[in-house]
Short mmCIF file of C-alpha atoms in Angstrom, two decimals:
data_model
loop_
_atom_site.label_atom_id
_atom_site.label_comp_id
_atom_site.label_asym_id
_atom_site.label_seq_id
_atom_site.Cartn_x
_atom_site.Cartn_y
_atom_site.Cartn_z
CA MET Z 1271 83.05 69.15 140.35
CA VAL Z 1272 84.97 72.37 139.66
CA TRP Z 1273 82.12 74.49 140.93
CA LEU Z 1274 81.88 72.37 144.07
CA LEU Z 1275 85.58 72.90 144.75
CA SER Z 1276 85.11 76.65 144.35
CA VAL Z 1277 82.29 76.63 146.88
CA LEU Z 1278 84.41 74.53 149.26
CA TYR Z 1279 87.23 77.07 148.89
CA LEU Z 1280 84.89 79.87 149.96
CA LEU Z 1281 83.54 77.71 152.80
CA CYS Z 1282 87.04 76.94 154.08
CA HIS Z 1283 87.93 80.63 153.92
CA GLY Z 1284 84.86 81.56 155.93
CA LEU Z 1285 85.38 78.78 158.51
CA ALA Z 1286 89.00 79.83 159.01
CA LEU Z 1287 87.87 83.36 159.82
CA VAL Z 1288 85.18 82.18 162.24
CA LEU Z 1289 87.02 79.34 163.97
CA LEU Z 1290 90.46 80.94 164.19
CA PRO Z 1291 89.81 84.62 164.88
CA ALA Z 1292 93.27 85.14 166.38
CA HIS Z 1293 94.87 84.28 163.03
CA ALA Z 1294 92.04 85.54 160.84
CA GLN Z 1295 94.06 88.22 159.05
CA THR Z 1296 96.99 85.95 158.17
CA LEU Z 1297 94.75 83.12 157.04
CA SER Z 1298 92.56 85.46 155.03
CA PHE Z 1299 95.59 86.84 153.19
CA CYS Z 1300 96.62 83.28 152.32
CA PHE Z 1301 93.21 82.57 150.83
CA LEU Z 1302 93.16 85.94 149.00
CA ILE Z 1303 96.55 85.21 147.45
CA GLY Z 1304 95.58 81.62 146.69
CA ALA Z 1305 92.43 82.48 144.69
CA PRO Z 1306 94.19 84.45 141.89
CA LEU Z 1307 97.01 81.88 141.88
CA LEU Z 1308 94.43 79.15 141.23
CA ALA Z 1309 92.97 81.27 138.45
CA ALA Z 1310 96.46 81.75 136.96
CA ALA Z 1311 97.11 78.00 137.07
CA ALA Z 1312 93.77 77.32 135.37
CA CYS Z 1313 94.55 79.86 132.63
CA LEU Z 1314 97.97 78.32 131.97
CA HIS Z 1315 96.37 74.88 131.85
CA ARG Z 1316 93.77 76.13 129.38
CA SER Z 1317 96.41 77.78 127.20
CA ARG Z 1318 97.94 74.43 126.23
CA GLY Z 1319 96.78 73.55 122.75
CA SER Z 1320 94.33 76.46 122.64
CA ALA Z 1321 93.98 78.75 119.66
CA ALA Z 1322 93.73 81.62 122.17
CA VAL Z 1323 97.06 80.75 123.84
CA VAL Z 1324 98.22 84.40 123.93
CA GLY Z 1325 95.00 85.48 125.62
CA TRP Z 1326 95.09 82.77 128.29
CA ALA Z 1327 98.78 83.38 128.98
CA ALA Z 1328 98.20 87.13 129.31
CA LEU Z 1329 95.28 86.51 131.65
CA ALA Z 1330 97.50 84.27 133.80
CA VAL Z 1331 100.09 87.06 134.02
CA GLY Z 1332 97.35 89.46 135.14
CA MET Z 1333 96.32 87.06 137.90
CA LEU Z 1334 99.93 86.74 139.08
CA LEU Z 1335 100.30 90.53 139.23
CA TRP Z 1336 97.14 90.82 141.30
CA ALA Z 1337 98.33 88.07 143.66
CA GLY Z 1338 101.61 89.97 143.98
CA GLY Z 1339 99.72 93.09 145.03
CA MET Z 1340 97.90 91.13 147.75
CA ALA Z 1341 101.22 89.60 148.88
CA VAL Z 1342 102.65 93.13 149.35
CA ASN Z 1343 99.58 94.00 151.42
CA MET Z 1344 100.17 90.92 153.55
CA TYR Z 1345 103.81 91.85 154.11
CA GLN Z 1346 102.80 95.40 155.07
CA GLU Z 1347 100.06 94.43 157.50
CA VAL Z 1348 101.24 91.08 158.87
CA GLY Z 1349 104.98 91.22 158.42
CA LEU Z 1350 105.48 94.88 159.38
CA GLY Z 1351 102.37 95.21 161.54
CA ASN Z 1352 101.35 98.45 159.80
CA ALA Z 1353 97.66 98.05 158.99
CA ASP Z 1354 97.03 101.76 158.45
CA ALA Z 1355 99.44 102.21 155.53
CA THR Z 1356 98.48 101.76 151.89
CA PRO Z 1357 101.63 100.61 150.07
CA GLY Z 1358 102.04 102.15 146.64
CA ILE Z 1359 103.68 98.98 145.31
CA SER Z 1360 100.54 96.95 145.96
CA MET Z 1361 98.39 99.64 144.36
CA LEU Z 1362 100.66 99.60 141.32
CA LEU Z 1363 100.40 95.81 140.98
CA TYR Z 1364 96.60 95.99 141.25
CA VAL Z 1365 96.61 98.50 138.39
CA LEU Z 1366 99.20 96.66 136.30
CA TYR Z 1367 97.11 93.50 136.39
CA GLY Z 1368 94.89 95.14 133.76
CA VAL Z 1369 97.74 95.70 131.25
CA PRO Z 1370 98.06 92.06 130.07
CA LEU Z 1371 94.26 91.82 130.00
CA THR Z 1372 94.14 94.88 127.74
CA PHE Z 1373 96.88 93.37 125.57
CA ALA Z 1374 94.88 90.13 125.27
CA MET Z 1375 91.78 92.01 124.11
CA ALA Z 1376 93.72 94.13 121.62
CA HIS Z 1377 96.14 91.61 120.14
CA PRO Z 1378 94.70 89.78 117.11
CA ARG Z 1379 95.01 86.07 116.54
CA HIS Z 1380 97.91 84.94 114.31
CA ALA Z 1381 99.44 88.42 114.31
CA PRO Z 1382 102.83 88.70 112.53
CA TRP Z 1383 105.87 89.40 114.67
CA PHE Z 1384 106.11 93.10 113.80
CA LEU Z 1385 102.56 93.72 115.04
CA SER Z 1386 103.35 91.81 118.23
CA VAL Z 1387 106.36 94.10 118.75
CA ILE Z 1388 104.23 97.24 118.34
CA ASP Z 1389 101.47 95.92 120.62
CA GLY Z 1390 104.06 94.83 123.19
CA ALA Z 1391 105.74 98.26 123.13
CA MET Z 1392 102.39 100.00 123.62
CA ALA Z 1393 101.55 97.66 126.51
CA LEU Z 1394 104.92 98.34 128.16
CA LEU Z 1395 104.43 102.09 127.82
CA LEU Z 1396 100.94 101.74 129.27
CA GLY Z 1397 102.42 99.92 132.26
CA TYR Z 1398 105.03 102.65 132.72
CA LEU Z 1399 102.39 105.37 132.61
CA PHE Z 1400 100.41 103.49 135.24
CA PHE Z 1401 103.60 103.36 137.32
CA VAL Z 1402 104.15 107.11 137.04
CA TYR Z 1403 100.51 107.88 137.77
CA THR Z 1404 100.42 105.60 140.81
CA PHE Z 1405 103.53 107.08 142.37
CA SER Z 1406 102.26 110.57 141.76
CA PHE Z 1407 99.91 109.90 144.68
CA ALA Z 1408 101.73 107.26 146.70
CA THR Z 1409 105.10 106.11 147.93
CA ALA Z 1410 106.36 102.56 148.03
CA THR Z 1411 104.97 102.12 151.55
CA ASP Z 1412 102.06 104.53 151.90
CA ALA Z 1413 99.55 106.80 150.16
CA SER Z 1414 97.60 109.81 151.31
CA GLU Z 1415 93.82 109.78 151.54
CA ALA Z 1416 93.57 112.07 148.52
CA GLY Z 1417 96.01 109.83 146.65
CA VAL Z 1418 93.97 106.76 147.46
CA ASP Z 1419 90.83 108.48 146.14
CA SER Z 1420 92.61 109.33 142.87
CA LEU Z 1421 93.83 105.76 142.52
CA ARG Z 1422 90.32 104.45 143.18
CA LEU Z 1423 89.10 106.58 140.29
CA MET Z 1424 91.75 105.02 138.07
CA PHE Z 1425 90.69 101.55 139.26
CA ASP Z 1426 87.09 102.34 138.32
CA ILE Z 1427 88.06 103.56 134.84
CA GLU Z 1428 90.27 100.55 134.24
CA ASN Z 1429 87.70 98.03 135.46
CA LEU Z 1430 84.90 99.57 133.40
CA PHE Z 1431 87.18 99.66 130.39
CA ILE Z 1432 88.16 95.98 130.67
CA ALA Z 1433 84.62 94.76 131.39
CA GLY Z 1434 83.11 96.76 128.53
CA PHE Z 1435 85.60 95.76 125.87
CA ALA Z 1436 85.67 92.12 127.01
CA LEU Z 1437 81.89 91.98 126.66
CA LEU Z 1438 82.09 93.57 123.21
CA ARG Z 1439 84.76 91.08 122.07
CA TYR Z 1440 82.62 88.22 123.37
CA LEU Z 1441 79.42 89.37 121.66
CA ALA Z 1442 81.22 89.95 118.34
CA SER Z 1443 83.35 86.79 118.36
CA ASP Z 1444 82.57 84.22 115.66
CA ASP Z 1445 85.46 81.89 116.51
CA THR Z 1446 84.66 79.14 119.05
CA SER Z 1447 88.00 79.10 120.86
CA ARG Z 1448 88.29 82.88 121.04
CA ARG Z 1449 84.65 83.13 122.03
CA GLY Z 1450 85.32 80.81 124.99
CA PHE Z 1451 88.20 83.00 126.12
CA PHE Z 1452 86.28 86.26 125.86
CA ARG Z 1453 83.28 84.72 127.63
CA ALA Z 1454 85.46 83.80 130.61
CA LEU Z 1455 87.16 87.21 130.57
CA ALA Z 1456 83.87 89.11 130.30
CA LEU Z 1457 82.26 87.22 133.19
CA PHE Z 1458 85.34 87.62 135.36
CA ALA Z 1459 85.70 91.33 134.53
CA GLY Z 1460 82.02 92.01 135.22
CA VAL Z 1461 82.05 90.31 138.63
CA TYR Z 1462 85.42 91.88 139.48
CA LEU Z 1463 84.02 95.32 138.57
CA VAL Z 1464 81.15 94.91 141.05
CA MET Z 1465 83.42 93.48 143.75
CA ALA Z 1466 86.04 96.21 143.37
CA ALA Z 1467 83.40 98.96 143.38
CA TYR Z 1468 81.95 97.60 146.64
CA ILE Z 1469 85.35 97.28 148.32
CA ASN Z 1470 86.61 100.68 147.14
CA HIS Z 1471 83.46 102.76 147.66
CA VAL Z 1472 81.28 100.99 150.24
CA ALA Z 1473 83.45 98.90 152.54
CA THR Z 1474 86.26 101.46 152.58
CA ASP Z 1475 86.89 101.17 156.33
CA ALA Z 1476 86.88 97.38 156.47
CA SER Z 1477 90.27 95.79 157.14
CA PHE Z 1478 91.52 92.44 155.90
CA GLY Z 1479 90.51 89.48 158.04
CA GLY Z 1480 86.72 89.94 157.94
CA LEU Z 1481 84.00 87.96 156.21
CA GLY Z 1482 83.88 90.64 153.52
CA ASP Z 1483 87.14 89.15 152.19
CA LEU Z 1484 85.10 86.28 150.78
CA LEU Z 1485 83.76 88.69 148.15
CA ILE Z 1486 87.29 89.22 146.87
CA ASP Z 1487 87.66 85.48 146.26
CA VAL Z 1488 84.56 85.27 144.09
CA PRO Z 1489 85.74 86.66 140.70
CA PHE Z 1490 88.97 84.66 140.80
CA LEU Z 1491 87.26 81.41 141.74
CA LEU Z 1492 84.70 82.08 139.02
CA LEU Z 1493 87.48 82.52 136.48
CA ALA Z 1494 89.24 79.36 137.66
CA ALA Z 1495 86.01 77.34 137.38
CA LEU Z 1496 85.09 78.74 133.96
CA THR Z 1497 88.59 78.15 132.67
CA TRP Z 1498 89.24 74.67 134.06
CA ARG Z 1499 85.96 73.18 132.79
CA ARG Z 1500 86.89 73.72 129.11
CA ALA Z 1501 83.19 73.99 128.30
CA PRO Z 1502 82.77 74.98 124.64
CA ALA Z 1503 81.23 78.36 123.99
CA ALA Z 1504 77.70 78.02 122.72
CA PRO Z 1505 77.43 78.88 119.01
CA ARG Z 1506 75.78 82.19 118.35
CA GLY Z 1507 74.77 83.88 115.16
CA VAL Z 1508 77.04 86.89 114.78
CA SER Z 1509 76.91 89.38 111.96
CA ARG Z 1510 80.00 88.79 109.84
CA ARG Z 1511 80.39 92.52 109.34
CA LEU Z 1512 80.19 93.14 113.10
CA ALA Z 1513 82.71 90.37 113.80
CA LEU Z 1514 85.16 91.72 111.22
CA GLY Z 1515 84.64 95.31 112.39
CA VAL Z 1516 85.35 94.52 116.04
CA ARG Z 1517 88.30 92.31 115.11
CA ALA Z 1518 89.77 95.05 112.93
CA GLY Z 1519 89.15 97.73 115.57
CA SER Z 1520 90.35 95.75 118.58
CA PRO Z 1521 94.00 96.93 118.26
CA LEU Z 1522 92.71 100.43 119.04
CA ILE Z 1523 92.03 99.26 122.60
CA LEU Z 1524 95.72 99.70 123.48
CA ALA Z 1525 95.86 103.11 121.82
CA ILE Z 1526 92.71 104.26 123.64
CA SER Z 1527 94.15 103.04 126.95
CA LEU Z 1528 97.32 105.03 126.35
CA LEU Z 1529 95.31 108.14 125.50
CA VAL Z 1530 93.16 107.84 128.65
CA VAL Z 1531 96.11 107.33 131.02
CA SER Z 1532 98.07 110.09 129.27
CA ALA Z 1533 95.12 112.43 129.84
CA LEU Z 1534 95.28 111.64 133.57
CA LEU Z 1535 98.96 112.69 133.57
CA VAL Z 1536 98.53 116.02 131.76
CA ARG Z 1537 98.71 118.19 134.89
CA ALA Z 1538 101.38 116.36 136.85
CA HIS Z 1539 103.59 115.21 133.96
CA PRO Z 1540 102.73 117.16 130.78
CA ALA Z 1541 105.82 116.06 128.84
CA LEU Z 1542 105.15 112.40 129.55
CA ALA Z 1543 101.48 112.86 128.68
CA VAL Z 1544 102.44 114.35 125.29
CA ALA Z 1545 104.79 111.41 124.73
CA GLY Z 1546 101.93 109.04 125.53
CA PHE Z 1547 99.61 110.83 123.10
CA ALA Z 1548 102.27 110.78 120.38
CA PHE Z 1549 103.15 107.10 120.86
CA ALA Z 1550 99.48 106.08 120.86
CA THR Z 1551 98.91 107.99 117.61
CA LEU Z 1552 102.11 106.93 115.85
CA GLY Z 1553 101.90 103.33 117.06
CA SER Z 1554 98.34 102.98 115.90
CA GLY Z 1555 99.14 104.65 112.58
CA LEU Z 1556 102.22 102.50 111.95
CA ARG Z 1557 100.24 99.43 112.84
CA SER Z 1558 97.52 100.41 110.39
CA VAL Z 1559 100.03 101.00 107.59
CA LEU Z 1560 101.78 97.66 108.16
CA MET Z 1561 98.46 95.85 108.25
CA GLN Z 1562 97.43 97.55 105.01
CA VAL Z 1563 100.69 96.54 103.33
CA ARG Z 1564 100.28 92.97 104.56
CA SER Z 1565 96.68 92.91 103.33
CA LEU Z 1566 97.75 94.15 99.89
CA GLU Z 1567 100.48 91.50 99.71
CA GLN Z 1568 97.99 88.80 100.60
CA GLN Z 1569 95.58 90.15 98.00
CA ASP Z 1570 98.34 90.01 95.38
CA ARG Z 1571 99.06 86.38 96.27
CA LEU Z 1572 95.36 85.55 96.10
CA ASP Z 1573 95.08 87.25 92.73
CA VAL Z 1574 97.95 85.13 91.42
CA LEU Z 1575 96.44 81.94 92.85
CA ALA Z 1576 93.07 82.83 91.33
CA ARG Z 1577 94.68 82.89 87.87
CA LEU Z 1578 96.86 79.77 88.15
CA ASP Z 1579 96.15 76.06 88.12
CA GLY Z 1580 97.29 74.58 91.42
CA LEU Z 1581 98.76 71.36 89.94
CA THR Z 1582 100.60 72.52 86.82
CA GLY Z 1583 101.29 76.18 87.57
CA LEU Z 1584 99.83 77.18 84.21
CA ALA Z 1585 97.11 79.76 83.75
CA ASN Z 1586 93.71 78.36 84.71
CA ARG Z 1587 90.39 78.33 82.87
CA ARG Z 1588 89.42 81.73 84.25
CA GLN Z 1589 92.57 83.37 82.90
CA PHE Z 1590 92.13 81.52 79.60
CA ASP Z 1591 88.67 83.01 79.12
CA GLN Z 1592 90.00 86.50 79.81
CA ALA Z 1593 93.06 86.09 77.56
CA LEU Z 1594 91.04 84.62 74.69
CA GLN Z 1595 88.53 87.47 74.78
CA ARG Z 1596 91.31 90.04 75.07
CA GLU Z 1597 93.19 88.60 72.05
CA TRP Z 1598 89.93 88.30 70.08
CA ASN Z 1599 89.16 91.99 70.69
CA ARG Z 1600 92.71 93.04 69.78
CA SER Z 1601 92.64 91.05 66.54
CA ARG Z 1602 89.28 92.57 65.64
CA ARG Z 1603 90.61 96.10 66.22
CA ASP Z 1604 93.75 95.44 64.17
CA GLY Z 1605 91.94 93.52 61.44
CA GLN Z 1606 94.21 90.50 61.95
CA GLY Z 1607 93.75 86.80 62.49
CA MET Z 1608 94.54 84.53 65.41
CA ALA Z 1609 94.60 80.87 66.37
CA LEU Z 1610 93.74 78.61 69.27
CA LEU Z 1611 95.40 75.26 70.02
CA MET Z 1612 93.58 72.56 71.97
CA VAL Z 1613 96.02 69.92 73.28
CA ASP Z 1614 94.86 66.62 74.79
CA ILE Z 1615 96.98 63.85 76.33
CA ASP Z 1616 96.28 60.58 74.54
CA HIS Z 1617 94.83 57.68 76.56
CA PHE Z 1618 95.24 59.58 79.82
CA LYS Z 1619 92.43 57.72 81.62
CA ALA Z 1620 94.12 54.39 80.84
CA LEU Z 1621 97.39 55.80 82.20
CA ASN Z 1622 95.68 56.78 85.45
CA ASP Z 1623 94.05 53.35 85.72
CA ARG Z 1624 97.38 51.56 85.21
CA PHE Z 1625 99.75 53.67 87.34
CA GLY Z 1626 97.45 55.61 89.68
CA HIS Z 1627 96.66 59.29 90.09
CA PRO Z 1628 100.06 60.36 91.55
CA VAL Z 1629 101.79 59.21 88.34
CA GLY Z 1630 99.03 60.86 86.32
CA ASP Z 1631 99.60 64.13 88.17
CA ARG Z 1632 103.34 63.99 87.45
CA CYS Z 1633 102.54 63.34 83.80
CA LEU Z 1634 100.31 66.42 83.68
CA GLN Z 1635 103.05 68.54 85.25
CA ALA Z 1636 105.70 67.29 82.79
CA VAL Z 1637 103.49 67.87 79.77
CA ALA Z 1638 102.52 71.32 81.03
CA SER Z 1639 106.19 72.25 81.42
CA ALA Z 1640 107.02 71.01 77.90
CA LEU Z 1641 104.16 72.99 76.35
CA ALA Z 1642 105.12 76.15 78.22
CA GLU Z 1643 108.74 75.89 77.06
CA CYS Z 1644 107.59 75.78 73.44
CA ALA Z 1645 105.52 78.97 73.76
CA THR Z 1646 108.41 81.44 73.71
CA ARG Z 1647 106.48 84.51 72.53
CA GLY Z 1648 105.20 86.78 75.25
CA SER Z 1649 101.79 87.05 73.57
CA ASP Z 1650 101.20 83.26 73.64
CA LEU Z 1651 99.42 81.86 76.68
CA VAL Z 1652 99.43 78.18 77.65
CA THR Z 1653 96.58 77.24 79.99
CA ARG Z 1654 95.15 74.14 81.60
CA TYR Z 1655 91.71 73.97 80.08
CA GLY Z 1656 90.47 71.11 82.20
CA GLY Z 1657 91.46 67.55 83.13
CA GLU Z 1658 94.17 66.38 80.72
CA GLU Z 1659 93.37 69.09 78.16
CA PHE Z 1660 95.38 72.26 77.55
CA ALA Z 1661 94.61 75.36 75.49
CA VAL Z 1662 97.09 77.75 73.88
CA VAL Z 1663 95.98 81.21 72.80
CA VAL Z 1664 98.16 82.18 69.82
CA ALA Z 1665 98.49 85.69 68.37
CA MET Z 1666 99.85 84.53 64.97
CA PRO Z 1667 98.52 83.40 61.58
CA ARG Z 1668 97.74 79.84 60.58
CA ASP Z 1669 101.25 78.73 59.47
CA GLY Z 1670 102.90 79.86 62.70
CA ALA Z 1671 100.18 78.21 64.83
CA VAL Z 1672 100.55 74.87 63.03
CA ALA Z 1673 104.34 75.01 63.43
CA LEU Z 1674 103.97 75.70 67.15
CA ALA Z 1675 101.54 72.81 67.49
CA GLU Z 1676 104.05 70.45 65.86
CA ARG Z 1677 106.84 71.61 68.20
CA MET Z 1678 104.61 70.94 71.18
CA ARG Z 1679 103.65 67.48 69.93
CA LEU Z 1680 107.29 66.52 69.40
CA ALA Z 1681 108.37 68.01 72.75
CA VAL Z 1682 105.90 65.81 74.63
CA GLU Z 1683 106.82 62.72 72.62
CA HIS Z 1684 110.52 63.27 73.35
CA LEU Z 1685 109.83 63.27 77.11
CA GLN Z 1686 109.43 59.49 76.84
CA LEU Z 1687 106.96 59.41 79.70
CA PRO Z 1688 105.52 55.95 80.51
CA SER Z 1689 102.02 55.49 79.13
CA ALA Z 1690 99.27 52.89 79.30
CA ASP Z 1691 100.90 51.27 76.27
CA PRO Z 1692 103.98 49.29 77.42
CA VAL Z 1693 105.84 50.20 74.19
CA LEU Z 1694 104.82 53.76 73.29
CA PRO Z 1695 105.44 56.90 75.39
CA VAL Z 1696 102.88 59.52 76.34
CA THR Z 1697 101.78 61.55 73.32
CA VAL Z 1698 99.36 64.39 72.64
CA SER Z 1699 96.86 65.25 69.95
CA VAL Z 1700 96.53 68.89 68.91
CA GLY Z 1701 93.61 70.67 67.30
CA VAL Z 1702 94.38 74.02 65.65
CA GLY Z 1703 91.48 76.37 65.11
CA TRP Z 1704 92.31 79.58 63.21
CA VAL Z 1705 90.64 82.57 61.68
CA LEU Z 1706 92.20 84.62 58.88
CA ARG Z 1707 90.58 87.87 59.95
CA VAL Z 1708 88.47 88.69 63.05
CA ASP Z 1709 85.59 90.88 61.90
CA GLY Z 1710 83.23 90.31 64.81
CA GLY Z 1711 81.27 87.50 66.34
CA ASP Z 1712 82.05 85.56 69.46
CA ALA Z 1713 85.38 84.10 70.58
CA GLY Z 1714 83.49 80.98 71.66
CA ALA Z 1715 83.16 80.06 67.98
CA LEU Z 1716 86.94 79.70 67.76
CA VAL Z 1717 86.89 77.36 70.79
CA ALA Z 1718 84.30 75.19 69.04
CA THR Z 1719 86.42 75.13 65.87
CA SER Z 1720 89.53 74.09 67.81
CA ASP Z 1721 87.57 71.38 69.63
CA ALA Z 1722 86.37 70.02 66.30
CA ALA Z 1723 89.96 69.97 65.00
CA LEU Z 1724 91.07 68.12 68.12
CA TYR Z 1725 88.34 65.55 67.53
CA ASP Z 1726 89.69 65.07 64.01
CA ALA Z 1727 93.19 64.43 65.36
CA LYS Z 1728 91.86 61.89 67.86
CA HIS Z 1729 89.65 60.22 65.26
CA HIS Z 1730 92.50 59.76 62.81
CA GLY Z 1731 94.85 57.94 65.17
CA ARG Z 1732 96.09 60.41 67.83
CA ASN Z 1733 99.65 61.80 68.26
CA GLN Z 1734 99.04 64.16 65.38
CA ILE Z 1735 97.80 67.62 64.45
CA ALA Z 1736 94.53 68.54 62.76
CA GLU Z 1737 93.39 72.01 61.77
CA ARG Z 1738 90.19 73.79 60.90
CA GLU Z 1739 89.39 77.30 59.80
CA LEU Z 1740 86.64 79.21 61.54
CA GLN Z 1741 83.86 79.61 59.00
CA ARG Z 1742 82.23 83.05 59.04
#
């Protein structure tokens, strides 16, 4: 249906030119302004609820700028009756249409605000440099033939740049929503490149109001049709390394654009060109530093999460294994002993069955907090070993470990948490495994000894402590 409407739009444009030749120019301008406006409306419609909302919104702004350039042409030729002049304002708007498109290709998804500020500043500077370059060859109402040729060269560079990078972003995109956006942008930019090259280098003497104007409609109607359909982008196997590389390098698109336009200004405005070079370099460098800092912060948070249990906030099994081996090696070097406490909540399955898992989770959190408060020495580590079982790595001899175990047992009992037994509170059993002197062997043997001690405590009635010495 959308494609049919696009064809009907072209047909109506052509019929208006053929059937109403006396008003052909005015009518053609109306159609030429209407096509990018339709594309802008389709992009804004697509942006609602899309993960690529920034891209679609930027593309809509680009379409509005292009429509503004055509409106200035209409005012110049129809309103003022000056068909021979080439207004610099319209040329500027045709160039500026590419700035939001460049921003959309360069700006990453879910970028923090400070990166958006840097990208926005670079895009604004790029627009200003385009402004200066355009009015180096044109006035607000006219441009010389040599000026028009220079501006055509800039159009060619810009169009090639947008089409090439849009295609690269599409081919390297592994995200469905972003892939759909870059597919639409790449197709539009490719067709627009061909259309603009034909208009600027082949049909240079053609005036508005001829059948050749239908070619100008095509890329905008194509974009409107591609955008309005909301057809999902077909899945495609993309190298993860390629996808990450292009995504990481995409912010350089703005910097490269600034460098290219600054190079065009070197002769006419050397100071401004140097400023453009400097801003592109510093902006890109600052952006890279901020991204690196953000990446390191995220890595730190991930490292913390990788060592902690998500429910209780205690160290997890991975950190327990590392701490136990570290303490075992230290005790062996120093010729000292150590201990390991295995703590298990009594009748926890029955508690879960009676009250439900949310109450069970709160019980685990309360017990974990009580155990952690008892371990006041910096060398002691309380961990969630698994399920309702906790492990405590203790860098102290047997007497101190047993005393700590008793404090933990009493601390949990004093919480008076509801248990499966309607009379008794939640309690724990503690197994203390200890070794008088670490001479070698494997730390896993101490875990087995502590487990055996915990079994003894459970077997003899629960809510008590049992101990075993590691036999060498």
